[in-house]
XYZ file of C-alpha atoms in Angstrom:
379
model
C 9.860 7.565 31.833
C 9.071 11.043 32.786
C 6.003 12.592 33.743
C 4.286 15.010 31.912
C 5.270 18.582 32.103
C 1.265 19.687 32.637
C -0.966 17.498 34.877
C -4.376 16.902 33.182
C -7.801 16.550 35.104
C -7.008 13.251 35.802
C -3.564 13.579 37.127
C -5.393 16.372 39.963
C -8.020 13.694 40.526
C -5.548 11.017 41.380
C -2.819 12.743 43.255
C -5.645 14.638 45.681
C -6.821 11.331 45.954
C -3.724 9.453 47.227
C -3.014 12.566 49.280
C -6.623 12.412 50.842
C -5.776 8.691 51.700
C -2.462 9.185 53.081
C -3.601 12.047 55.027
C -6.888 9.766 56.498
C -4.200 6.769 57.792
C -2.145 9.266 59.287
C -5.014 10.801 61.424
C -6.658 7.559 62.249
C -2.998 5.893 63.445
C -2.470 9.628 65.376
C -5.232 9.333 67.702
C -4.040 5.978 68.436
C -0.570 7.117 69.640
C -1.301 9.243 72.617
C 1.203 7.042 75.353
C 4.009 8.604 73.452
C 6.514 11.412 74.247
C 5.167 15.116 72.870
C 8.447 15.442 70.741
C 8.442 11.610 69.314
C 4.167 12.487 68.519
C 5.333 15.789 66.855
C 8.009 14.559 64.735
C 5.507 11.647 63.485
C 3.517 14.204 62.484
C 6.346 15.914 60.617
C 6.922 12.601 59.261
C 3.026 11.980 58.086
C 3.032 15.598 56.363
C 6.317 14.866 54.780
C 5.148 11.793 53.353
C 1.871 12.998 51.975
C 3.950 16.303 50.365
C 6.011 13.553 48.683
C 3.260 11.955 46.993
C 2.385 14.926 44.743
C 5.856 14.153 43.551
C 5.939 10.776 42.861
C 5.182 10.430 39.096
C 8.306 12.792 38.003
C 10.623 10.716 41.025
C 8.646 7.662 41.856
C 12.201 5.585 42.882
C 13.447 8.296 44.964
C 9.627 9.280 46.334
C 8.900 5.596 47.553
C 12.567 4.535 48.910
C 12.387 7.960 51.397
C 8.886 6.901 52.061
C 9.614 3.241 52.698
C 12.216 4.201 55.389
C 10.533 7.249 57.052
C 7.394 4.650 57.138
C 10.529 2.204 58.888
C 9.981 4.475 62.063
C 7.098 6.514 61.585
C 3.819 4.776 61.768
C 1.676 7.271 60.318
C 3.986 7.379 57.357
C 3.428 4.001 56.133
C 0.349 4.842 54.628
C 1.879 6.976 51.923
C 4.782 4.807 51.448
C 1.976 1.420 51.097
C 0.229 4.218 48.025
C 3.753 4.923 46.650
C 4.740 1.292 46.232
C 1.328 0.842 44.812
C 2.184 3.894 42.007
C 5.662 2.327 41.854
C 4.548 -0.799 40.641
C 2.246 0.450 38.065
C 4.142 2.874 36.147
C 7.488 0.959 36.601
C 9.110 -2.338 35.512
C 9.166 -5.470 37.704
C 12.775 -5.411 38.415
C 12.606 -2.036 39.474
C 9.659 -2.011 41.816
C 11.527 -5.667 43.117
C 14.240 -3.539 44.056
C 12.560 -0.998 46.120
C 10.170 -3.509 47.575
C 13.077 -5.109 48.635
C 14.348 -2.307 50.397
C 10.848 -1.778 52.053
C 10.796 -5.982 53.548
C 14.127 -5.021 54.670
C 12.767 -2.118 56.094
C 9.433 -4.095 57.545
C 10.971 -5.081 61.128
C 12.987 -1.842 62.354
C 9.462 -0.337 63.519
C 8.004 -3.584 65.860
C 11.200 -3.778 67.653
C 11.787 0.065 68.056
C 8.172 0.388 69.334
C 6.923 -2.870 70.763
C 3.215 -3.228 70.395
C 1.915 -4.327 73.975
C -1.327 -6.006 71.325
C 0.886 -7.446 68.598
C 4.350 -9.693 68.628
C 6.726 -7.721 66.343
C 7.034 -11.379 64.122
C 3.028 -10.965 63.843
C 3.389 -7.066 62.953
C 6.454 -7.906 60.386
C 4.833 -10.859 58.867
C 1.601 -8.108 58.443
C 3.899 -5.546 56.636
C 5.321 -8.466 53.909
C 1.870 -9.252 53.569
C 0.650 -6.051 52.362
C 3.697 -4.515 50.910
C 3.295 -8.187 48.884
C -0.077 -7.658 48.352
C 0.135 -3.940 47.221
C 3.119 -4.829 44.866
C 1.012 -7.520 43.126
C -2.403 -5.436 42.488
C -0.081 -2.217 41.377
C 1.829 -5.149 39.073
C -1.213 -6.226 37.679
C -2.840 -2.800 37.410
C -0.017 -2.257 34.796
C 0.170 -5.736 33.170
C -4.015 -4.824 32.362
C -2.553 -1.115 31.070
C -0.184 -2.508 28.616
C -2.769 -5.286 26.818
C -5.031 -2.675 26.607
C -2.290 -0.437 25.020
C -0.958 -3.536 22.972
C -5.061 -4.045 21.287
C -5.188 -0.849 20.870
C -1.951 -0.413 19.046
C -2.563 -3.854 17.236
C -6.197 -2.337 16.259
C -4.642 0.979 15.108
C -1.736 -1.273 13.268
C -4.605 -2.915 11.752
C -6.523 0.013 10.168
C -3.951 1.021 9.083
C -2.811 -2.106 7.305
C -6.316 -2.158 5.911
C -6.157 1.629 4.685
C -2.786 0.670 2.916
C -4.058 -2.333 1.429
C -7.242 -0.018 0.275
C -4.909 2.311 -1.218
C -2.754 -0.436 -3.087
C -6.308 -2.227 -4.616
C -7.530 1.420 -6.122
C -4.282 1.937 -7.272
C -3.929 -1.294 -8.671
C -7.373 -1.080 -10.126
C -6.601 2.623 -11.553
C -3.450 0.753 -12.729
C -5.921 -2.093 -14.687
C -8.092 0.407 -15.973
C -5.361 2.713 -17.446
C -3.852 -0.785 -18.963
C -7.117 -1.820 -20.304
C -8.092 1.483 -21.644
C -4.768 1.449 -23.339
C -5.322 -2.333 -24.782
C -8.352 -1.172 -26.587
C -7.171 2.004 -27.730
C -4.404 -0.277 -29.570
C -7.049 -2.552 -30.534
C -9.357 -0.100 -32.205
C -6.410 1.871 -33.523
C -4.597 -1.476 -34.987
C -7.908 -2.845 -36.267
C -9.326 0.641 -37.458
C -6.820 2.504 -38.874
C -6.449 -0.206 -41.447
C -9.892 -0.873 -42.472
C -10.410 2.680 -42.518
C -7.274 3.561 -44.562
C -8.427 0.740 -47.415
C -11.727 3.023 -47.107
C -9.713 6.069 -48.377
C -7.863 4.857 -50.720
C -10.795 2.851 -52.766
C -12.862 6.240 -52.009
C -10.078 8.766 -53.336
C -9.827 6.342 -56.088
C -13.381 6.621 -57.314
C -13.018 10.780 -56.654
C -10.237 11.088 -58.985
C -10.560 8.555 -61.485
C -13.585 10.044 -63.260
C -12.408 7.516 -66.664
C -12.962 4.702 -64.712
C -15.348 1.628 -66.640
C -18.087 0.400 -64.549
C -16.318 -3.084 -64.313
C -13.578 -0.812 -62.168
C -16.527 1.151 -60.086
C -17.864 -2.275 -59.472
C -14.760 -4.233 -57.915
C -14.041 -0.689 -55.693
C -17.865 -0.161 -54.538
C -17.171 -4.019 -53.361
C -14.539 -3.965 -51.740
C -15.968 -0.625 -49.606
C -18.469 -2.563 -49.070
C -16.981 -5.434 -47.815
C -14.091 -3.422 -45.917
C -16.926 -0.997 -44.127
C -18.652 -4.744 -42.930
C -15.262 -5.768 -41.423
C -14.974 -2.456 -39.878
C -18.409 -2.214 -38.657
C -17.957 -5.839 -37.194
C -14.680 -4.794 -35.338
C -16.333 -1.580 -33.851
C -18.804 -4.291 -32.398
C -16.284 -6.496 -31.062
C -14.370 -3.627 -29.139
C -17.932 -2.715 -27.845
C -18.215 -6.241 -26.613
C -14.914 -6.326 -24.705
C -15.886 -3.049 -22.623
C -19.102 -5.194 -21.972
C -17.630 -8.281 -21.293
C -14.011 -8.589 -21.515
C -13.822 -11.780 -22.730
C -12.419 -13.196 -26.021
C -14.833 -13.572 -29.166
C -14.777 -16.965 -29.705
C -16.310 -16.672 -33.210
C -13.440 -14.185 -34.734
C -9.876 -15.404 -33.044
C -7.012 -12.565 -32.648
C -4.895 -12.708 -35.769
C -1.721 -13.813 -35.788
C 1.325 -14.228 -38.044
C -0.383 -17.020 -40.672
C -3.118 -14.476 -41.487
C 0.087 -11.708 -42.998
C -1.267 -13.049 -46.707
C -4.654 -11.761 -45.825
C -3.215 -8.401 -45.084
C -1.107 -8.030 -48.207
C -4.007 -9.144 -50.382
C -6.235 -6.490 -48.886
C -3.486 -3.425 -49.659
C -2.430 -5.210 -53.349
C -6.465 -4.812 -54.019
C -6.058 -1.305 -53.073
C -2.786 -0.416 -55.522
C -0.298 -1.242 -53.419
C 2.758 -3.622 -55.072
C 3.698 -5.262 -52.070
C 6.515 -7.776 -51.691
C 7.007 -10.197 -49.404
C 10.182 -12.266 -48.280
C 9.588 -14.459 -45.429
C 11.486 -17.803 -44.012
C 9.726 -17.837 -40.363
C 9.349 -21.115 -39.745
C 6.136 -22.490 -38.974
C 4.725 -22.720 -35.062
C 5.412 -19.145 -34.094
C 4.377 -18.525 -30.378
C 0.879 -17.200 -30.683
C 1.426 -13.955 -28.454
C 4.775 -13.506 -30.934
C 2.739 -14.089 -33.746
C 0.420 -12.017 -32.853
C 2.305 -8.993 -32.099
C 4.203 -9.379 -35.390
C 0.716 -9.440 -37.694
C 0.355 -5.870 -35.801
C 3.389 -4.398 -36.719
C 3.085 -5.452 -40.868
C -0.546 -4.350 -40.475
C 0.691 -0.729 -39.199
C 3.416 -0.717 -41.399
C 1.046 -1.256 -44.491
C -0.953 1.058 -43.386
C 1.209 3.650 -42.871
C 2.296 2.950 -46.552
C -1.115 3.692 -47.473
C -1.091 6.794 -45.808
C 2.314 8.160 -46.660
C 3.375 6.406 -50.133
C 0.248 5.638 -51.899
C 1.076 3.427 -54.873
C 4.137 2.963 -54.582
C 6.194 -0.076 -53.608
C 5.966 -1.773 -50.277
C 8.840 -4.264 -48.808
C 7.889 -6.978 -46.290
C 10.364 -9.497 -44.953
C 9.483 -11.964 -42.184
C 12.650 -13.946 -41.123
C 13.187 -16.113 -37.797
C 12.699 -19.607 -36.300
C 12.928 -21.435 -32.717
C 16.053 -20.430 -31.111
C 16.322 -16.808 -32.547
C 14.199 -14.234 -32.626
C 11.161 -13.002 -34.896
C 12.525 -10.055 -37.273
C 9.830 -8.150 -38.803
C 10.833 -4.895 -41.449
C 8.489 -3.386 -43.776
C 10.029 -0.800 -45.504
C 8.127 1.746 -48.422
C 9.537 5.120 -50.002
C 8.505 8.218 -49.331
C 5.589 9.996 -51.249
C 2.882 12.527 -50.824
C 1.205 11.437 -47.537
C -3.209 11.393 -47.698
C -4.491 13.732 -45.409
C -5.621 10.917 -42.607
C -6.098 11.938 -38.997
C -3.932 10.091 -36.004
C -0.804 10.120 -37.418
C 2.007 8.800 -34.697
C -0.558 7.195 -32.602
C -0.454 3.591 -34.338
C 3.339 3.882 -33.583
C 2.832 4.099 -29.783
C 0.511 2.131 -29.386
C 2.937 -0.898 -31.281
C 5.907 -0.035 -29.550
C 3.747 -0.407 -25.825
C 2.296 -3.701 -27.863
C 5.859 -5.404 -28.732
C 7.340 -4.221 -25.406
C 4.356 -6.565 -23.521
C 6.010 -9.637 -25.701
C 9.395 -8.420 -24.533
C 10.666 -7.343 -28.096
C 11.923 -3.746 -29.079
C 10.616 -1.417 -31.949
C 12.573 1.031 -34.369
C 10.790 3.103 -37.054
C 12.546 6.385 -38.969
C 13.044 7.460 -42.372
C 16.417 6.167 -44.009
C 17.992 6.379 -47.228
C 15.226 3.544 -48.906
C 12.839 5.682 -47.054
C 10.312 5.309 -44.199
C 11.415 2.040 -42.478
C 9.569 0.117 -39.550
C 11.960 -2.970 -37.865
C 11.002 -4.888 -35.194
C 12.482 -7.643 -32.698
C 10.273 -10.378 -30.952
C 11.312 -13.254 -29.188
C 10.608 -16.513 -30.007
């Protein structure tokens, strides 16, 4: 791995360090040496500055830096201060097998020095046996200098690993929750849309009625003032149940969803408001209650899409399907002059979104037998 290309304050502190050290055992061991030759005492000293030079370079060449040092320390005692620090650097910024290699080379290097200068104080077996020892010694603290380095690198990558996992996982909930939100702001737009748009469309056709039929007999007033009436309760009572789900969203227990049994309830309400409805259907009975569900929905916007676009005129419903097929809905109604009622298209989206959660598909368009609204739900 190679060293950086600028040394930091930390780099200076170490390498003048190690330097200062290497430079100390060389002085101490030099006035020591005085019973030897002028040339062998100048080319140890040679040897010592050499060695401490080196050490500024160990970090980009620490193999090459510590091998030179281990055998210039094989005959130079001053030297083997250095090479002792570079073995020590060795083993803390390199892998075992490499700093087994080199130390290798330094045991094999331990004995040339005792028997090429016999120490009159020390057997050369004592002096080797005190080289293995601290070349040994060295290796290990440098090995676990660097074995401490990397758990402390490993936590701290785990810990970084970590925040991030938890800043992900942050990200995915609030996107998840936007997600829920958007879904459940979408579920009661439907819901006050489905529910709405129909009590509110009974609402103008029983009001436009009374506007334009100025001949009408009381008896006539009577039955349409009721069924306002009535049909402004049932909308009033839905506008409180949709306030109640952004309360609490939790099912009414007192008014159930509708589903596919309560169809006759829907055509009544549009025959009471001049609509001649017909109605073919063979579903057999025990429709799935999310299928049955979705399928009230799409007669209730196609009737009141009638209302809006063909006043008066004749309405086609045909419910068809059983277990083992699918659930065909049509509702079909000619073309006429539409009431001026806000929100037109939005019903539309919000059923195809509603039959695509049951797994179904939706077509609507105007045909030859005019404006026709089809729809597939399985069973």
């Amino acid at each position: 791995m190679p060293a950086p290309s600028r040394r930091g304050n930390r780099d200076w502190l170490v390498d003048g360090a190690f330097f200062a050290l290497a430079a100390g055992y060389a002085l101490v061991y030099r006035t020591q040496l005085t019973d030897l030759p002028h040339w062998l005492l100048l080319a140890d000293q040679l040897a010592a500055a050499l060695g401490c030079a080196l050490l500024w370079a160990r970090k980009r060449h620490p193999v090459l830096v510590t091998a030179v040092l281990g055998v210039l320390g094989a005959v130079s005692l001053p030297v083997q201060g250095a090479a002792t620090l570079a073995l020590f650097s060795l083993a803390v910024h390199r892998p075992p097998r490499v700093v087994a290699a080199v130390g290798a080379l330094a045991l094999l290097t331990a004995p040339v020095y005792p028997l090429l200068r016999v120490d009159p104080e020390l057997a050369p077996v004592e002096s080797v046996v005190l080289s293995v020892v601290l070349y040994a010694g060295v290796t290990g603290w440098g090995a676990s200098v660097r074995a401490h380095r990397q758990l402390v690198d490993s936590l701290r990558e785990r810990a970084e690993q970590a925040e991030r996992q938890a800043r992900e996982r942050a990200e995915r909930e609030h996107e998840r929750a936007q997600a829920a939100a958007r879904a459940e702001r979408e579920r009661i737009a439907r819901e006050v849309h489905d529910v709405l748009a129909h009590r509110l469309s009974l609402l103008s056709v029983y009001a436009g009625a009374l506007e334009y039929r100025a001949d009408a007999d009381r008896a006539q007033v009577a039955r349409a003032a009721a069924v306002i009436r009535e049909t402004s309760h049932l909308a009033l009572q839905d506008v409180r149940e949709v306030i109640g789900v952004l309360r609490a969203p939790v099912e009414s227990p007192d008014r159930p969803a509708p589903v596919l049994d309560a169809v006759g309830e829907l055509v009544e309400q549009s025959r009471l408001a001049g609509a001649r409805v017909v109605v073919e259907d063979s579903v057999a009975p025990g429709a799935p209650e999310a299928v049955g569900r979705a399928a009230y929905r799409v007669v209730q916007e196609g009737l009141t899409n009638a209302r809006k676009h063909a006043p008066g005129q004749d309405v086609l419903v045909r419910l068809s399907g059983g277990p083992g097929a699918d659930l065909v809905v049509e509702v079909h109604n000619p073309l006429g002059t539409a009431l001026s009622v806000p929100g037109a298209g939005a019903g539309l989206t919000g059923l195809a979104e509603r039959v695509a959660l049951v797994g179904g598909e939706l077509e609507h368009g105007v045909g030859a037998r005019g404006h026709r609204l089809w729809a597939r739900l399985p069973w």
